[in-house]
Amino acid sequence: MKHIKDVNLKGKRVLMRVDFNVPTDENGNITDDTRIRKSLPTMQKLINDGAKTILMSHLGRPKGEFDEKYSLKNVAKRISEVIGKEVLFTQSLLGEEVTNMVNNMKDGDVMLLENIRFYKGETDGDMEFAKELAKLGDAYVNNAFGTVHRNHASVALLAELFPNDHYFGFLMEREVENLSYLLGNPERPFTAIIGGSKISGKIDVLENLIPKVDNMIIGGGMRYTFTKALGGKIGNSIHEDDKLEVALDLVEKMKKHNVNLYLPIDCIVVDQFSNDANTQLVKGDEIPDNWEAVDCGPKSVELFRDVILKSKTILWNGPMGVFEMPNFAKGTFGVAKAVAEATQNGAFSVAGGGDSISALQQLDMMDKMSFVSTGGGAMLEFLSGIELPGLKHMK
Ligand code: ADP
Ligand code: MG
């Protein structure tokens, strides 16, 4: 793995793919600039080297053509605030103006290209478009872990076009190192806590993790597909009928690999899907008809906490309940706190997933995990063990 920390890129035009797909309000103002700040160390390193940094990012999902709504204009402004230095930017797409701007860059300058998804070639993974981009640079840095699972030109093709001059940025390196550790031979016991609404989208991750973990805690909505498959009563709880067999296969596989499977033993059920609904506390596989489970109960949290505190390696992805409703956040928060406690005691913990991160932010516990992955979909695909397009040529 080639890392920019090992080289000095003075005077080089460095094309760097970043993921500055920041959340914005209806007026296009940036509401959270975490993704920009996460790349500060890498940008700083390139500036200090005296490289000419040309940043490429997407924002939202424009349809392959210029669309003011998805312009990176405000992102350029925010980058300059973060790095404390002017950022060159034009809304013009690739062509004479952009080429001239690049040619006039001085050592240490930073430029941002307009939204890379304004080009159809980007999402098509078009080599001709990648070659157009490559003309602007002498080297390539990939620091966009969040898009590493996309077969897009600026993510997957540029490393190949700079066979001797492609590097991982700091953020990318940390992601790959920490997630690779989980898939390697981490300290045991290794516990995976997987939740969220649905099993689909997480099947490959579960498959890949089973031979590696000692304990598997499955909570959230997805556990009801397992419970139904195992013959339990799930009332109106969320589940996927077309995944019952998959769930049984996974249970079998866990048995085969001597993985301890923990499902919530108690849960909170509601008579309607709202924070103020009537509730009951029932056994995890005895949900009454017409009631729906929205959180795991206190006994489950206690059981999970026990398992978590005995673990040396912990992966957590997916809330244990509908934590967006304050009355049903206890399971998720309880698990988050247990992981934080285990980490405090010396365990290595990794958390990830958009909603799991939002739960951690609500608890102000982001820094209580050993590592929080920034890539939701990318993290899940990485943990599925498949070779990701954005890493294929980053050797
Ligand atoms: P992440 O973004 O961390 O990967 P997911 O997107 O997989 O997590 O799942 C998060 C969603 O799962 C949340 O919106 C939460 O409300 C939902 N969820 C959790 N438990 C349940 C449940 N029992 N019933 C319905 N939805 C649930
Ligand atoms: Mg989510």
Tab-separated table of C-alpha atoms in Angstrom, residues 52-346:
chain	number	residue	atom	x	y	z
A	52	LYS	CA	-0.598	21.496	-6.537
A	53	THR	CA	-3.687	19.845	-5.142
A	54	ILE	CA	-6.663	19.334	-7.445
A	55	LEU	CA	-9.630	18.052	-5.472
A	56	MET	CA	-12.424	15.995	-7.010
A	57	SER	CA	-15.680	15.259	-5.174
A	58	HIS	CA	-19.301	14.520	-5.820
A	59	LEU	CA	-22.288	16.093	-4.087
A	60	GLY	CA	-25.699	14.442	-4.196
A	61	ARG	CA	-26.902	12.640	-7.275
A	62	PRO	CA	-27.016	15.009	-10.264
A	63	LYS	CA	-27.929	13.443	-13.596
A	64	GLY	CA	-24.590	13.639	-15.399
A	65	GLU	CA	-24.850	17.309	-16.372
A	66	PHE	CA	-24.359	20.721	-14.773
A	67	ASP	CA	-27.034	21.466	-12.192
A	68	GLU	CA	-26.619	24.592	-10.054
A	69	LYS	CA	-28.385	22.833	-7.165
A	70	TYR	CA	-25.488	20.402	-6.827
A	71	SER	CA	-22.687	22.895	-7.428
A	72	LEU	CA	-19.659	22.633	-5.143
A	73	LYS	CA	-19.468	26.449	-4.869
A	74	ASN	CA	-20.242	26.451	-1.141
A	75	VAL	CA	-18.004	23.450	-0.582
A	76	ALA	CA	-15.088	25.365	-2.117
A	77	LYS	CA	-15.734	28.219	0.308
A	78	ARG	CA	-15.874	25.879	3.264
A	79	ILE	CA	-12.676	24.085	2.258
A	80	SER	CA	-10.881	27.416	2.217
A	81	GLU	CA	-12.140	28.154	5.722
A	82	VAL	CA	-10.982	24.735	6.913
A	83	ILE	CA	-7.502	24.935	5.364
A	84	GLY	CA	-7.154	28.684	5.952
A	85	LYS	CA	-6.226	29.347	2.353
A	86	GLU	CA	-7.939	30.330	-0.900
A	87	VAL	CA	-9.340	27.483	-2.993
A	88	LEU	CA	-9.382	27.947	-6.761
A	89	PHE	CA	-12.770	27.062	-8.188
A	90	THR	CA	-14.805	27.536	-11.328
A	91	GLN	CA	-18.253	26.268	-12.188
A	92	SER	CA	-17.009	25.605	-15.741
A	93	LEU	CA	-16.632	21.962	-16.590
A	94	LEU	CA	-13.432	20.399	-17.943
A	95	GLY	CA	-12.082	22.377	-20.883
A	96	GLU	CA	-9.861	25.306	-21.645
A	97	GLU	CA	-10.724	27.349	-18.560
A	98	VAL	CA	-10.053	24.501	-16.143
A	99	THR	CA	-6.871	23.494	-17.969
A	100	ASN	CA	-5.585	27.074	-17.835
A	101	MET	CA	-6.361	27.310	-14.140
A	102	VAL	CA	-4.424	24.120	-13.491
A	103	ASN	CA	-1.489	25.330	-15.612
A	104	ASN	CA	-1.343	28.548	-13.608
A	105	MET	CA	-1.330	26.853	-10.209
A	106	LYS	CA	1.624	27.537	-7.980
A	107	ASP	CA	3.248	25.109	-5.573
A	108	GLY	CA	1.010	24.717	-2.517
A	109	ASP	CA	-2.150	25.885	-4.334
A	110	VAL	CA	-5.430	24.038	-3.899
A	111	MET	CA	-8.130	23.800	-6.531
A	112	LEU	CA	-11.532	22.111	-6.491
A	113	LEU	CA	-13.126	20.794	-9.668
A	114	GLU	CA	-16.885	21.214	-10.050
A	115	ASN	CA	-19.051	18.244	-8.991
A	116	ILE	CA	-17.513	15.175	-10.583
A	117	ARG	CA	-20.976	13.681	-11.112
A	118	PHE	CA	-21.794	16.469	-13.574
A	119	TYR	CA	-19.947	14.180	-16.003
A	120	LYS	CA	-21.787	11.088	-17.152
A	121	GLY	CA	-18.416	9.372	-17.607
A	122	GLU	CA	-17.891	9.449	-13.864
A	123	THR	CA	-20.791	7.222	-12.831
A	124	ASP	CA	-20.465	5.173	-16.041
A	125	GLY	CA	-16.919	4.314	-15.018
A	126	ASP	CA	-15.776	5.482	-18.462
A	127	MET	CA	-12.058	5.083	-19.183
A	128	GLU	CA	-12.047	7.894	-21.777
A	129	PHE	CA	-13.341	10.294	-19.134
A	130	ALA	CA	-10.773	9.012	-16.637
A	131	LYS	CA	-8.063	9.765	-19.214
A	132	GLU	CA	-9.369	13.335	-19.575
A	133	LEU	CA	-9.096	13.752	-15.810
A	134	ALA	CA	-5.657	12.160	-15.748
A	135	LYS	CA	-4.333	14.819	-18.138
A	136	LEU	CA	-4.738	17.353	-15.340
A	137	GLY	CA	-2.399	15.595	-12.926
A	138	ASP	CA	0.942	13.918	-12.315
A	139	ALA	CA	-0.180	11.790	-9.365
A	140	TYR	CA	-3.371	10.458	-7.797
A	141	VAL	CA	-4.480	10.298	-4.176
A	142	ASN	CA	-7.609	8.483	-3.063
A	143	ASN	CA	-9.027	9.667	0.240
A	144	ALA	CA	-12.703	8.974	-0.509
A	145	PHE	CA	-13.429	5.862	1.514
A	146	GLY	CA	-17.189	6.526	1.367
A	147	THR	CA	-17.234	5.875	-2.387
A	148	VAL	CA	-14.648	3.119	-2.556
A	149	HIS	CA	-17.343	0.563	-3.437
A	150	ARG	CA	-18.385	2.525	-6.542
A	151	ASN	CA	-17.130	1.640	-9.974
A	152	HIS	CA	-16.810	5.334	-10.851
A	153	ALA	CA	-14.064	6.865	-12.968
A	154	SER	CA	-12.422	9.090	-10.353
A	155	VAL	CA	-12.630	6.318	-7.757
A	156	ALA	CA	-11.803	3.136	-9.622
A	157	LEU	CA	-9.876	4.039	-12.780
A	158	LEU	CA	-7.331	6.714	-11.970
A	159	ALA	CA	-5.031	4.527	-9.874
A	160	GLU	CA	-4.488	2.384	-12.965
A	161	LEU	CA	-3.609	5.467	-15.017
A	162	PHE	CA	-0.945	6.490	-12.489
A	163	PRO	CA	0.575	3.049	-11.915
A	164	ASN	CA	3.615	4.388	-10.065
A	165	ASP	CA	2.087	7.515	-8.598
A	166	HIS	CA	-1.056	6.613	-6.696
A	167	TYR	CA	-1.346	6.963	-2.952
A	168	PHE	CA	-3.735	6.459	-0.078
A	169	GLY	CA	-4.707	9.562	1.878
A	170	PHE	CA	-4.643	9.406	5.681
A	171	LEU	CA	-8.391	8.839	6.050
A	172	MET	CA	-8.413	6.043	3.502
A	173	GLU	CA	-5.444	4.350	5.114
A	174	ARG	CA	-7.029	4.422	8.557
A	175	GLU	CA	-10.284	2.958	7.242
A	176	VAL	CA	-8.583	0.172	5.358
A	177	GLU	CA	-6.233	-0.643	8.236
A	178	ASN	CA	-8.901	-0.785	10.924
A	179	LEU	CA	-11.431	-2.713	8.876
A	180	SER	CA	-8.754	-5.099	7.602
A	181	TYR	CA	-7.813	-5.799	11.206
A	182	LEU	CA	-11.342	-7.073	11.851
A	183	LEU	CA	-11.146	-9.406	8.869
A	184	GLY	CA	-7.669	-10.621	9.757
A	185	ASN	CA	-6.974	-12.274	13.034
A	186	PRO	CA	-8.268	-9.892	15.704
A	187	GLU	CA	-7.977	-10.502	19.413
A	188	ARG	CA	-10.676	-12.789	20.790
A	189	PRO	CA	-13.378	-12.962	21.818
A	190	PHE	CA	-14.631	-11.079	18.762
A	191	THR	CA	-18.249	-9.922	18.934
A	192	ALA	CA	-20.253	-8.497	16.044
A	193	ILE	CA	-23.391	-6.516	16.859
A	194	ILE	CA	-25.564	-6.115	13.814
A	195	GLY	CA	-28.874	-4.281	13.828
A	196	GLY	CA	-30.918	-1.988	11.625
A	197	SER	CA	-34.229	-2.420	9.925
A	198	LYS	CA	-33.481	-5.071	7.322
A	199	ILE	CA	-31.387	-8.183	6.812
A	200	SER	CA	-31.107	-7.541	3.068
A	201	GLY	CA	-28.018	-5.478	2.457
A	202	LYS	CA	-26.278	-7.121	5.402
A	203	ILE	CA	-26.421	-10.784	4.359
A	204	ASP	CA	-22.981	-10.772	2.742
A	205	VAL	CA	-21.476	-9.109	5.800
A	206	LEU	CA	-23.017	-11.700	8.103
A	207	GLU	CA	-21.828	-14.523	5.834
A	208	ASN	CA	-18.299	-13.204	5.817
A	209	LEU	CA	-18.152	-12.496	9.550
A	210	ILE	CA	-19.522	-15.802	10.801
A	211	PRO	CA	-16.263	-17.761	10.389
A	212	LYS	CA	-14.369	-14.942	12.111
A	213	VAL	CA	-16.446	-14.052	15.179
A	214	ASP	CA	-17.123	-15.761	18.492
A	215	ASN	CA	-20.377	-13.952	19.243
A	216	MET	CA	-23.037	-12.526	16.990
A	217	ILE	CA	-25.633	-10.198	18.463
A	218	ILE	CA	-28.482	-9.587	16.053
A	219	GLY	CA	-30.914	-6.869	17.051
A	220	GLY	CA	-33.062	-4.161	15.524
A	221	GLY	CA	-35.772	-4.903	13.003
A	222	MET	CA	-33.743	-7.523	11.195
A	223	ARG	CA	-33.897	-9.950	14.067
A	224	TYR	CA	-37.631	-10.528	13.377
A	225	THR	CA	-36.809	-12.197	10.079
A	226	PHE	CA	-34.647	-14.585	12.115
A	227	THR	CA	-37.310	-15.023	14.782
A	228	LYS	CA	-40.041	-15.750	12.231
A	229	ALA	CA	-37.752	-18.213	10.449
A	230	LEU	CA	-37.062	-19.943	13.776
A	231	GLY	CA	-40.798	-20.315	14.440
A	232	GLY	CA	-41.335	-17.472	16.914
A	233	LYS	CA	-44.299	-15.094	16.999
A	234	ILE	CA	-43.472	-11.654	15.637
A	235	GLY	CA	-46.890	-9.933	15.444
A	236	ASN	CA	-46.679	-6.954	13.089
A	237	SER	CA	-42.930	-6.522	13.459
A	238	ILE	CA	-40.861	-5.602	10.434
A	239	HIS	CA	-39.515	-8.638	8.562
A	240	GLU	CA	-38.677	-9.925	5.100
A	241	ASP	CA	-40.599	-13.018	4.061
A	242	ASP	CA	-38.311	-13.612	1.099
A	243	LYS	CA	-35.301	-13.846	3.413
A	244	LEU	CA	-36.558	-16.509	5.838
A	245	GLU	CA	-34.484	-19.224	4.227
A	246	VAL	CA	-31.412	-17.018	4.161
A	247	ALA	CA	-31.885	-16.386	7.863
A	248	LEU	CA	-32.083	-20.111	8.588
A	249	ASP	CA	-28.971	-20.742	6.510
A	250	LEU	CA	-27.132	-18.103	8.510
A	251	VAL	CA	-28.236	-19.684	11.781
A	252	GLU	CA	-27.003	-23.066	10.539
A	253	LYS	CA	-23.709	-21.564	9.490
A	254	MET	CA	-23.299	-19.996	12.937
A	255	LYS	CA	-23.867	-23.384	14.559
A	256	LYS	CA	-21.300	-24.951	12.257
A	257	HIS	CA	-18.705	-22.338	13.197
A	258	ASN	CA	-19.551	-22.459	16.919
A	259	VAL	CA	-20.685	-18.851	16.933
A	260	ASN	CA	-22.881	-17.886	19.874
A	261	LEU	CA	-25.965	-16.196	18.456
A	262	TYR	CA	-27.698	-13.707	20.728
A	263	LEU	CA	-31.121	-12.347	19.832
A	264	PRO	CA	-32.987	-9.939	22.129
A	265	ILE	CA	-34.753	-11.957	24.830
A	266	ASP	CA	-37.245	-9.203	25.580
A	267	CYS	CA	-38.580	-6.316	23.563
A	268	ILE	CA	-40.800	-3.275	23.651
A	269	VAL	CA	-43.869	-3.582	21.459
A	270	VAL	CA	-46.257	-0.829	20.377
A	271	ASP	CA	-49.842	-0.745	19.112
A	272	GLN	CA	-48.931	1.902	16.531
A	273	PHE	CA	-45.687	3.201	15.033
A	274	SER	CA	-45.316	6.373	17.065
A	275	ASN	CA	-43.339	7.631	20.027
A	276	ASP	CA	-46.488	7.994	22.150
A	277	ALA	CA	-48.009	4.614	21.301
A	278	ASN	CA	-49.162	2.241	24.024
A	279	THR	CA	-46.367	-0.161	24.925
A	280	GLN	CA	-45.801	-3.543	26.505
A	281	LEU	CA	-42.647	-5.383	27.457
A	282	VAL	CA	-42.812	-8.944	26.089
A	283	LYS	CA	-40.540	-11.891	25.331
A	284	GLY	CA	-38.493	-11.516	22.161
A	285	ASP	CA	-40.234	-14.331	20.306
A	286	GLU	CA	-43.728	-13.846	21.702
A	287	ILE	CA	-44.968	-10.638	20.110
A	288	PRO	CA	-48.758	-10.462	20.408
A	289	ASP	CA	-50.853	-10.177	17.243
A	290	ASN	CA	-51.306	-6.597	16.036
A	291	TRP	CA	-48.348	-5.375	18.073
A	292	GLU	CA	-45.000	-4.378	16.656
A	293	ALA	CA	-41.559	-4.565	18.252
A	294	VAL	CA	-39.601	-1.290	18.205
A	295	ASP	CA	-36.785	-1.789	20.725
A	296	CYS	CA	-35.078	-4.477	22.731
A	297	GLY	CA	-35.856	-4.559	26.431
A	298	PRO	CA	-33.716	-4.138	29.569
A	299	LYS	CA	-32.932	-7.859	29.975
A	300	SER	CA	-31.545	-7.965	26.441
A	301	VAL	CA	-29.389	-4.919	27.086
A	302	GLU	CA	-28.057	-6.592	30.225
A	303	LEU	CA	-27.323	-9.823	28.345
A	304	PHE	CA	-25.630	-7.986	25.465
A	305	ARG	CA	-23.638	-5.824	27.842
A	306	ASP	CA	-22.294	-8.932	29.490
A	307	VAL	CA	-21.160	-10.393	26.156
A	308	ILE	CA	-19.719	-7.055	25.025
A	309	LEU	CA	-17.734	-6.508	28.223
A	310	LYS	CA	-16.112	-9.927	27.835
A	311	SER	CA	-15.031	-9.147	24.270
A	312	LYS	CA	-11.632	-7.996	23.101
A	313	THR	CA	-12.782	-6.971	19.617
A	314	ILE	CA	-16.179	-5.454	18.830
A	315	LEU	CA	-17.880	-4.422	15.628
A	316	TRP	CA	-21.152	-2.528	15.846
A	317	ASN	CA	-23.359	-1.660	12.902
A	318	GLY	CA	-27.057	-0.891	13.021
A	319	PRO	CA	-29.336	0.391	15.801
A	320	MET	CA	-31.080	-2.052	18.149
A	321	GLY	CA	-34.427	-0.289	17.810
A	322	VAL	CA	-36.258	2.684	16.350
A	323	PHE	CA	-33.931	5.034	18.214
A	324	GLU	CA	-35.200	8.053	16.223
A	325	MET	CA	-38.173	7.923	18.613
A	326	PRO	CA	-36.800	8.876	22.043
A	327	ASN	CA	-38.940	6.313	23.861
A	328	PHE	CA	-37.385	3.500	21.841
A	329	ALA	CA	-33.728	4.480	21.953
A	330	LYS	CA	-32.811	2.638	25.155
A	331	GLY	CA	-31.664	-0.569	23.469
A	332	THR	CA	-29.430	1.236	20.994
A	333	PHE	CA	-28.038	3.624	23.595
A	334	GLY	CA	-27.507	0.750	26.045
A	335	VAL	CA	-25.466	-1.176	23.517
A	336	ALA	CA	-23.486	1.934	22.531
A	337	LYS	CA	-22.658	2.571	26.177
A	338	ALA	CA	-21.591	-1.027	26.712
A	339	VAL	CA	-19.255	-0.834	23.701
A	340	ALA	CA	-17.818	2.411	25.072
A	341	GLU	CA	-17.273	0.765	28.457
A	342	ALA	CA	-15.560	-2.243	26.895
A	343	THR	CA	-13.349	0.119	24.877
A	344	GLN	CA	-12.453	2.002	28.034
A	345	ASN	CA	-11.425	-1.369	29.507
A	346	GLY	CA	-9.100	-2.068	26.611
